[in-house]
Coordinates of C-alpha atoms and ligand atoms in Angstrom, one line a residue:
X1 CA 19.8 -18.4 -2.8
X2 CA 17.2 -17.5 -5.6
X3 CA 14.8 -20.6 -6.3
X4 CA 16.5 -20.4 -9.8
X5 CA 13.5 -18.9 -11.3
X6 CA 13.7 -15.3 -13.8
X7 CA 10.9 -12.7 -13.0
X8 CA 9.6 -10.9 -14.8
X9 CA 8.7 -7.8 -13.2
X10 CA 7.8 -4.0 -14.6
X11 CA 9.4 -1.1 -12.4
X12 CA 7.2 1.9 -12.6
X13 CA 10.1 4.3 -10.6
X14 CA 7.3 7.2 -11.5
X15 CA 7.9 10.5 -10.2
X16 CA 10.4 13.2 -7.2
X17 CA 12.0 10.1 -5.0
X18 CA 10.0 7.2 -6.7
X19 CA 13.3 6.5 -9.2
X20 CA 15.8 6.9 -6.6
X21 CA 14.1 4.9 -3.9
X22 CA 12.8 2.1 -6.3
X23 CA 16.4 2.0 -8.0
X24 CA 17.9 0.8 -4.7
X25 CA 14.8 -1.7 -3.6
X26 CA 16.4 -3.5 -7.5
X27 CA 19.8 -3.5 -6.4
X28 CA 19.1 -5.0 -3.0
X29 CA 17.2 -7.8 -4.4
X30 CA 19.8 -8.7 -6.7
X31 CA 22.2 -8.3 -4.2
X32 CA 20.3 -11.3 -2.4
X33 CA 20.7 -13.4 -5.4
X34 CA 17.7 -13.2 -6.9
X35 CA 17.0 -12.7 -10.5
X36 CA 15.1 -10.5 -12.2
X37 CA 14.5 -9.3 -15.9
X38 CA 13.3 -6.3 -15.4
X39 CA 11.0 -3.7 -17.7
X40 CA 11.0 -0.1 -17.1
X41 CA 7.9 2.1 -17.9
X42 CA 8.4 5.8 -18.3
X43 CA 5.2 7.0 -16.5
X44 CA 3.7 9.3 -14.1
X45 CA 3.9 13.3 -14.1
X46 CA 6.9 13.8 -16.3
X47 CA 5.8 12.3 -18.6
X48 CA 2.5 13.3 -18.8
X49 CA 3.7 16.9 -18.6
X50 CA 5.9 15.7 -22.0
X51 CA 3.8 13.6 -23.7
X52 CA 0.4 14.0 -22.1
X53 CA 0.1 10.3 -21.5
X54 CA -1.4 8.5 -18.5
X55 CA -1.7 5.4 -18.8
X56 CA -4.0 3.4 -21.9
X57 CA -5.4 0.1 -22.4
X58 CA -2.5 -1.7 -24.2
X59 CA -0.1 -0.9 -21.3
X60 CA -2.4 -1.9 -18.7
X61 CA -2.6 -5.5 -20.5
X62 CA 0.6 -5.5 -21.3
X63 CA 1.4 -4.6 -17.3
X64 CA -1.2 -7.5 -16.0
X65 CA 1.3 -10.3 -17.7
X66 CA 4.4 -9.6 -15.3
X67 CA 5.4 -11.9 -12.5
X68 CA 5.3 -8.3 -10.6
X69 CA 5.1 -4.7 -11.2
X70 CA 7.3 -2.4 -8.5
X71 CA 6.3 1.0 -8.1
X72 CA 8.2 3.8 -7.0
X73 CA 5.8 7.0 -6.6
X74 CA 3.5 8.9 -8.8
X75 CA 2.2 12.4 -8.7
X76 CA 2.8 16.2 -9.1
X77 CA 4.6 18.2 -6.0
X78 CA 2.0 20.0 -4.2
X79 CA 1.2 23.1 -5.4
X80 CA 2.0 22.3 -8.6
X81 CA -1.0 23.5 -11.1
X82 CA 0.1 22.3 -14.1
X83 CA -1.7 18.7 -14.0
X84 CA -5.2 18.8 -12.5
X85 CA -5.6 16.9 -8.6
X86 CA -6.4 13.2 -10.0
X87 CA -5.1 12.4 -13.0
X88 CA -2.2 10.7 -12.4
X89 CA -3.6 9.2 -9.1
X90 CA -6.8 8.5 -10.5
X91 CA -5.3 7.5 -14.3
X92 CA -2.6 5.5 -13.3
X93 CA -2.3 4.3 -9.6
X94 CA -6.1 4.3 -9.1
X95 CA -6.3 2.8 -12.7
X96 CA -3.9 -0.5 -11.8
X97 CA -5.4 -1.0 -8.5
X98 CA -9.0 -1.3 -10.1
X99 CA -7.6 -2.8 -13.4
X100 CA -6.0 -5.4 -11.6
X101 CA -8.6 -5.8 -9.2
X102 CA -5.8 -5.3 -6.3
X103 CA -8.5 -5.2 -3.9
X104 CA -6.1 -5.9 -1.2
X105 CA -3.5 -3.7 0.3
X106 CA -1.5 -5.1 2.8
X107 CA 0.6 -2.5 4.7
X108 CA 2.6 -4.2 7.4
X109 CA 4.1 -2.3 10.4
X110 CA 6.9 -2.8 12.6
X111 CA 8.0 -0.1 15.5
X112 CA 11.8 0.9 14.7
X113 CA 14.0 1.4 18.3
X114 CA 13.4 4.9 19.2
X115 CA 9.6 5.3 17.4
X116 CA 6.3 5.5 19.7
X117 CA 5.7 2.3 18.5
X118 CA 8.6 0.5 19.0
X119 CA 8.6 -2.9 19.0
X120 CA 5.2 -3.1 18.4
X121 CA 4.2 -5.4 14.8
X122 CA 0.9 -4.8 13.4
X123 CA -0.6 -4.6 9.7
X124 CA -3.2 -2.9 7.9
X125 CA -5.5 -4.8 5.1
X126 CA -7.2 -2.0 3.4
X127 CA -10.0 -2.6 1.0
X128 CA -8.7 -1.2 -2.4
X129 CA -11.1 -1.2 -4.7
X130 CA -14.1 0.1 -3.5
X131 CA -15.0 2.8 -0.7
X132 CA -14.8 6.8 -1.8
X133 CA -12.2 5.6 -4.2
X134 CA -14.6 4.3 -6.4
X135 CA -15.6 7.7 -8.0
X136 CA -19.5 7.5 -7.7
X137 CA -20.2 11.0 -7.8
X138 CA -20.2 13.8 -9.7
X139 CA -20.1 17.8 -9.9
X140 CA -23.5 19.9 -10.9
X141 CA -23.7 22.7 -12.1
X142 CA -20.1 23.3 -11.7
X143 CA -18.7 27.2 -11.2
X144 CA -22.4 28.6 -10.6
X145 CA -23.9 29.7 -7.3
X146 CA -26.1 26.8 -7.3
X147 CA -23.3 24.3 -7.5
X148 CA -23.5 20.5 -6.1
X149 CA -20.6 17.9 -5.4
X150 CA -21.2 14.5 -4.4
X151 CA -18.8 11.4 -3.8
X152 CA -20.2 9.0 -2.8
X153 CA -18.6 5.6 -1.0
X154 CA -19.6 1.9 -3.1
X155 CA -19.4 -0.9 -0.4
X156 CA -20.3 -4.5 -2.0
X157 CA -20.8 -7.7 -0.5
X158 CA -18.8 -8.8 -2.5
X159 CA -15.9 -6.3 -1.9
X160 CA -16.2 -6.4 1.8
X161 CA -16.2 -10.2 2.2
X162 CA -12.9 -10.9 0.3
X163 CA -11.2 -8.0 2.5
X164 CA -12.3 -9.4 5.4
X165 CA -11.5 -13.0 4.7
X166 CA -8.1 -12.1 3.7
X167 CA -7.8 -9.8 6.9
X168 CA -8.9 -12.9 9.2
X169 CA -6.9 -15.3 7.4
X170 CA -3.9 -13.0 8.5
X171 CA -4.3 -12.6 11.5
X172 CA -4.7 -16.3 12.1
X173 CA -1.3 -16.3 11.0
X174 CA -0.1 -14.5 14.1
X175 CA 1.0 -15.4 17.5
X176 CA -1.4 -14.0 19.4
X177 CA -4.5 -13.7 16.4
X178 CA -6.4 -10.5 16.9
X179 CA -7.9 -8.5 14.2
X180 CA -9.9 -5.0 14.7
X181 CA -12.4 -3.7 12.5
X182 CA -12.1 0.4 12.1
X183 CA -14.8 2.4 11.3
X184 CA -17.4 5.2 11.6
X185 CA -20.3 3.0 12.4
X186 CA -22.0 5.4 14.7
X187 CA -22.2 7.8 11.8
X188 CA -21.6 5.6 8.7
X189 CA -24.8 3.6 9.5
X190 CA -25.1 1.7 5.7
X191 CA -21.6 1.4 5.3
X192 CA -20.7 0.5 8.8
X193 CA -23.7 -1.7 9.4
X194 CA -22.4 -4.0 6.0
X195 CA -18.8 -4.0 7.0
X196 CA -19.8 -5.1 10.5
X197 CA -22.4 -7.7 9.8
X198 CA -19.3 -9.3 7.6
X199 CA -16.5 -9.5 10.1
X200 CA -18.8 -11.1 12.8
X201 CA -20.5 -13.8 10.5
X202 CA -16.9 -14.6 8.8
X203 CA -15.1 -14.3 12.5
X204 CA -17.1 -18.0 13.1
X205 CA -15.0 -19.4 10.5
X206 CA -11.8 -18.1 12.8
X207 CA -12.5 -19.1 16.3
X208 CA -8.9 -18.1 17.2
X209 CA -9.1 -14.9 16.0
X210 CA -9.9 -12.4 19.1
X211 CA -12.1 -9.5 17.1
X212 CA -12.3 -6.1 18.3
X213 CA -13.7 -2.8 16.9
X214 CA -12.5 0.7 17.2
X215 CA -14.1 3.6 16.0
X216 CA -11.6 5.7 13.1
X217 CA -11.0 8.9 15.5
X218 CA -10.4 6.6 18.8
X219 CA -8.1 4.1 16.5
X220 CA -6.1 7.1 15.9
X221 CA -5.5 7.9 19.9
X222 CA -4.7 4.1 20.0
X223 CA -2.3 3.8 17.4
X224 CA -0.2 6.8 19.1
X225 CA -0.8 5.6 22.9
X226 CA -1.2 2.0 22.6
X227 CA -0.1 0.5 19.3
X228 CA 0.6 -2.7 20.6
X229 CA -2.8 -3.9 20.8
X230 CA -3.3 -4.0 17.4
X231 CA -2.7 -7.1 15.5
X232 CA -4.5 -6.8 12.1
X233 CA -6.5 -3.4 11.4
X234 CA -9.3 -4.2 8.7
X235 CA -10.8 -1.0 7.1
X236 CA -12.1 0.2 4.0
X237 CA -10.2 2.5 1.5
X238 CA -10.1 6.3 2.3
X239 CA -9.2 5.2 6.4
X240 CA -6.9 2.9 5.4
X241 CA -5.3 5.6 3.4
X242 CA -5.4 8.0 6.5
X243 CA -4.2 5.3 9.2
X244 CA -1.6 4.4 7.0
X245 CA 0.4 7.6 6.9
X246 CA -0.2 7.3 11.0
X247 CA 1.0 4.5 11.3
X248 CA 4.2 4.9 9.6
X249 CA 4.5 8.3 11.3
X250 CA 4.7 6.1 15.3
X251 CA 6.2 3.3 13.4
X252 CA 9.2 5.4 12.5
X253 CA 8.7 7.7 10.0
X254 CA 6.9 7.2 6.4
X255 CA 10.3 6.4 4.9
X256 CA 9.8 2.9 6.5
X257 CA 6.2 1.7 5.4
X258 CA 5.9 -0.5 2.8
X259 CA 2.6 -2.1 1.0
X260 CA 1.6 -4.6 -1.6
X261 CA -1.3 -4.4 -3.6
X262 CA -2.5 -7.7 -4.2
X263 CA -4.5 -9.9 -6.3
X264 CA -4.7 -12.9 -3.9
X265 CA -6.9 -14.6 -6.9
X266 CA -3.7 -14.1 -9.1
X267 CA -5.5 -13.5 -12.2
X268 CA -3.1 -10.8 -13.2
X269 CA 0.3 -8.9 -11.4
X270 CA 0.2 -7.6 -8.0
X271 CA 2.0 -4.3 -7.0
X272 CA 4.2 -3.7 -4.7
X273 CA 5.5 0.3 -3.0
X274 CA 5.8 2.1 -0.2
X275 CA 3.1 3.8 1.3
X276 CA 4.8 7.2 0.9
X277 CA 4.2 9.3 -1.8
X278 CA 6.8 11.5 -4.4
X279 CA 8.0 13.6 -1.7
X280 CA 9.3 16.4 -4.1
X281 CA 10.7 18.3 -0.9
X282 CA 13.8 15.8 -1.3
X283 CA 13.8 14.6 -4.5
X284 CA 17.3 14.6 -5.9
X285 CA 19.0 14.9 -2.7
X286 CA 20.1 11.6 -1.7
X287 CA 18.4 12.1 1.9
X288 CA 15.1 9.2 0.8
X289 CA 14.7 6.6 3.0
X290 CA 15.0 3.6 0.7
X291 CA 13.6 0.8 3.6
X292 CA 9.9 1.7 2.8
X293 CA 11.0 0.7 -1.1
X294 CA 13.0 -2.2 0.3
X295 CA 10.4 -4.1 2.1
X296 CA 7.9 -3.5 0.0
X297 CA 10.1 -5.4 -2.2
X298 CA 9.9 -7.8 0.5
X299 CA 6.4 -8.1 0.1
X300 CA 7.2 -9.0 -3.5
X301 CA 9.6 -11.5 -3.1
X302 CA 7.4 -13.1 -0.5
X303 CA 4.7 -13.1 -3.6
X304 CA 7.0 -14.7 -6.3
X305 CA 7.6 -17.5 -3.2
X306 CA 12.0 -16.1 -2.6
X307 CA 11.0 -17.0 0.7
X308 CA 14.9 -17.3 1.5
X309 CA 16.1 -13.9 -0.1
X310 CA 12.7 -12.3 1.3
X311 CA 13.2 -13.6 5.0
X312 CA 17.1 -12.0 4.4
X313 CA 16.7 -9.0 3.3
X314 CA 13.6 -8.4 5.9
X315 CA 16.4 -9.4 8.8
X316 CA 19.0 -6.8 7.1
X317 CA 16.3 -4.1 7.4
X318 CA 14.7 -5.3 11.1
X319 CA 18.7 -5.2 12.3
X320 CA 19.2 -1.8 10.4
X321 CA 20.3 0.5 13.5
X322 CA 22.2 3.2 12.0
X323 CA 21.0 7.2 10.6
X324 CA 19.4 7.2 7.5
X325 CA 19.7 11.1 7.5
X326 CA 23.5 10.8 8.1
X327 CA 24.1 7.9 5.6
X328 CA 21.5 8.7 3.1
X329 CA 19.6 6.8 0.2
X330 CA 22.9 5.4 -1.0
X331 CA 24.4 5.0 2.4
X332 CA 21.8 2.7 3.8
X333 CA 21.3 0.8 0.6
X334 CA 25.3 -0.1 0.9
X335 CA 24.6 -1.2 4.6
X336 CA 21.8 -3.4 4.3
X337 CA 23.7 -5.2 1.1
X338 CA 26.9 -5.5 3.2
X339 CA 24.7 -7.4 5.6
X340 CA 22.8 -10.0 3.5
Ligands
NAD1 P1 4.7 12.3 0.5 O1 4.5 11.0 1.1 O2 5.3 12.4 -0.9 O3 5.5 13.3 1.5 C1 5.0 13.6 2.8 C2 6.3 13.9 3.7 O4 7.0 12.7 3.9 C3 7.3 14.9 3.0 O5 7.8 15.7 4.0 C4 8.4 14.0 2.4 O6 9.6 14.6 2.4 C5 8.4 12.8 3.5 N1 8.8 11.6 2.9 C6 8.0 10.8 2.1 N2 8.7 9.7 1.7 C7 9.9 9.8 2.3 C8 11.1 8.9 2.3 N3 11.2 7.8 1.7 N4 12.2 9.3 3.1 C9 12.1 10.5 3.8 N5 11.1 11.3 3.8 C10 10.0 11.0 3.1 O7 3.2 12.9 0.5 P2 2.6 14.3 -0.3 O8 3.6 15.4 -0.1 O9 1.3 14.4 0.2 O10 2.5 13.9 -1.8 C11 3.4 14.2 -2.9 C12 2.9 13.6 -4.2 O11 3.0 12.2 -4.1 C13 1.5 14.0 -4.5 O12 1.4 14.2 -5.9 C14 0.7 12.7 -4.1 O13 -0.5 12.6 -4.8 C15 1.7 11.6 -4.4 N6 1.5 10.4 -3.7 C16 1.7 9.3 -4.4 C17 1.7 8.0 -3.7 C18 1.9 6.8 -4.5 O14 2.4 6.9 -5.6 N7 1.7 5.6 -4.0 C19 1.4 8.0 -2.4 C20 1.2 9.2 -1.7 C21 1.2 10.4 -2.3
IPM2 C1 -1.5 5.7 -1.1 C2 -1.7 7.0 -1.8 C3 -2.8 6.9 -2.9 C4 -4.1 6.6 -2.1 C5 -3.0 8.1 -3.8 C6 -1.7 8.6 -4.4 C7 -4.0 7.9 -4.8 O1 -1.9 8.0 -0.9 O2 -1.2 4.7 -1.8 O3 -1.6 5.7 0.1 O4 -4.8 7.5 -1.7 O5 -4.4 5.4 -2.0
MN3 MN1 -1.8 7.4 1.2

């Protein structure tokens, strides 16, 4: 049962399987009863390549006023020339992340039956607003011998400190409360040395919480060969990116990974979509996996307080057992709404 409540959420379906998938996240939720008044915006590479618009000001503002904004995917196949590397991802996603000040994204992991991982439950709170994302750099004297590129990585205080409190507070949450900082600290000396000093001085506010540390290349052997000792993986932007994809590779595949971007503060919208990208290699064929797109609409739900839709349609994707190559985006989206 919905808690009788409208939202008001703007669907962003974007770009290759970011329609299709976010088109069948909708019509599970409103399968579970809940309602939603919904407002679509027409952006990403389409229609940049038609009307050479990213993403301005007015739409941003108008974007921060929703209960919710759902997003599908955004960006040009690869390979494809025509729009320059960044200026959808920096222009639009990038763009809402920092606009919003999303500074958290939360990318929950469960092991499917079959994966490396199975079984295993573990999340990732990735810093989103700072790191190499930031865009401190810049290119001098481009196209000559002489040349220089810089990007460099912005690590606040400030930034850190929210992440990690948010990462603690979630893994307090959990049965057995463990949360591991990943990292280069051996090489990363400034960066690493901030982000360190911050989870041990905040880890005294969480006695429970057993902390660990893992440097980036070794957390990659662990997620494959022993997932299950992760609990909650805090980690700043660009590894968060790269563990992501990871995990959802020995979690099941990157058709199950979902993520919200979140303003915990709640001064504007949060955003909510699956870690995977446009995946032109199957757009229009019916063969996306719509469970990333689905419980990232969990994660929404969860947000707008549907506890009771959220915890069924999470239990209709946890008890999904059948092929999602045989059955399809359709297919799957049928069997999860005839079990809610
Ligand atoms: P991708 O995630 O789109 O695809 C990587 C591989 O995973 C492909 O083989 C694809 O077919 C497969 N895949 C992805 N989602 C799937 C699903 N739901 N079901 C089944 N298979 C799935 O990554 P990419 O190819 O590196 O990026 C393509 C475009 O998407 C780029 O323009 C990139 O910038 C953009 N991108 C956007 C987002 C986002 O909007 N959040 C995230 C990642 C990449
Ligand atoms: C993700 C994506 C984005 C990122 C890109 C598209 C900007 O890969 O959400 O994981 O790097 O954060
Ligand atoms: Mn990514």
């Amino acid at each position: 049962m919905s808690n009788e409540r409208t939202h008001r959420v703007a669907v962003i379906g974007g770009d290759g399987i970011g329609p299709e998938v976010t088109a069948a996240a909708l019509e599970v939720v409103r399968a579970a009863g809940v309602a939603l008044s919904t407002t679509s915006y027409e952006l990403g590479a389409e229609r940049y390549l038609k009307d050479g618009f990213v993403l301005d000001d007015a739409t941003l503002e108008e974007l921060r006023g929703f209960d919710a904004i759902m997003l599908g995917a955004v960006g040009p196949a690869i390979g494809d020339t025509r729009i320059p590397g960044g200026v959808l991802e920096r222009g639009l996603l990038l763009r809402l992340r920092f606009g919003l000040d999303l500074y958290i994204n939360y990318r929950p992991f469960r092991g499917v039956a079959g994966s490396l991982a199975e079984g295993c439950e573990f999340a990732i709170v990735r810093e989103n607003t700072e790191g190499p994302y930031a865009g401190e750099g810049g290119i001098l004297r481009r196209g000559t011998p002489q040349e220089v590129a810089t990007q460099g990585s912005v690590n606040t205080r400030f930034g850190v400190e929210r992440c990690v409190r948010y990462a603690f507070e979630r893994a307090a949450s959990l049965a057995s409360p463990t949360l591991t900082l990943v990292h280069k600290t051996n090489v990363l000396t400034f960066a690493g040395d901030l982000w360190s000093r911050v989870v041990n001085e905040v880890a005294v506010e969480f006695p429970e919480v057993a902390v660990d540390y893992n440097h980036v290349d070794a957390a990659c052997i662990y997620l494959v060969e022993n997932p299950q000792r992760y609990g909650v993986i805090v980690t700043d932007n660009l590894f968060g990116d790269i563990l992501s994809d990871l995990a959802g590779a020995v979690t099941g595949g990157i058709g199950f990974a979902a993520s919200a971007n979140l303003n915990p503060a709640r001064t504007g919208a949060s955003l909510f979509e699956p870690v995977h990208g446009a995946a032109h290699d199957i757009a229009g064929s019916g063969k996306a996996n719509p469970l990333a797109a689905v419980s990232s609409a969990v994660l929404m739900l969860e947000h707008l307080d549907e506890v009771e839709a959220a915890q069924r349609i999470a239990r209709a994707v946890a008890d999904f057992d059948g092929d999602v190559t045989a059955l399809g985006t359709d297919g799957v989206t049928k069997n999860l709404i005839g079990r809610l």
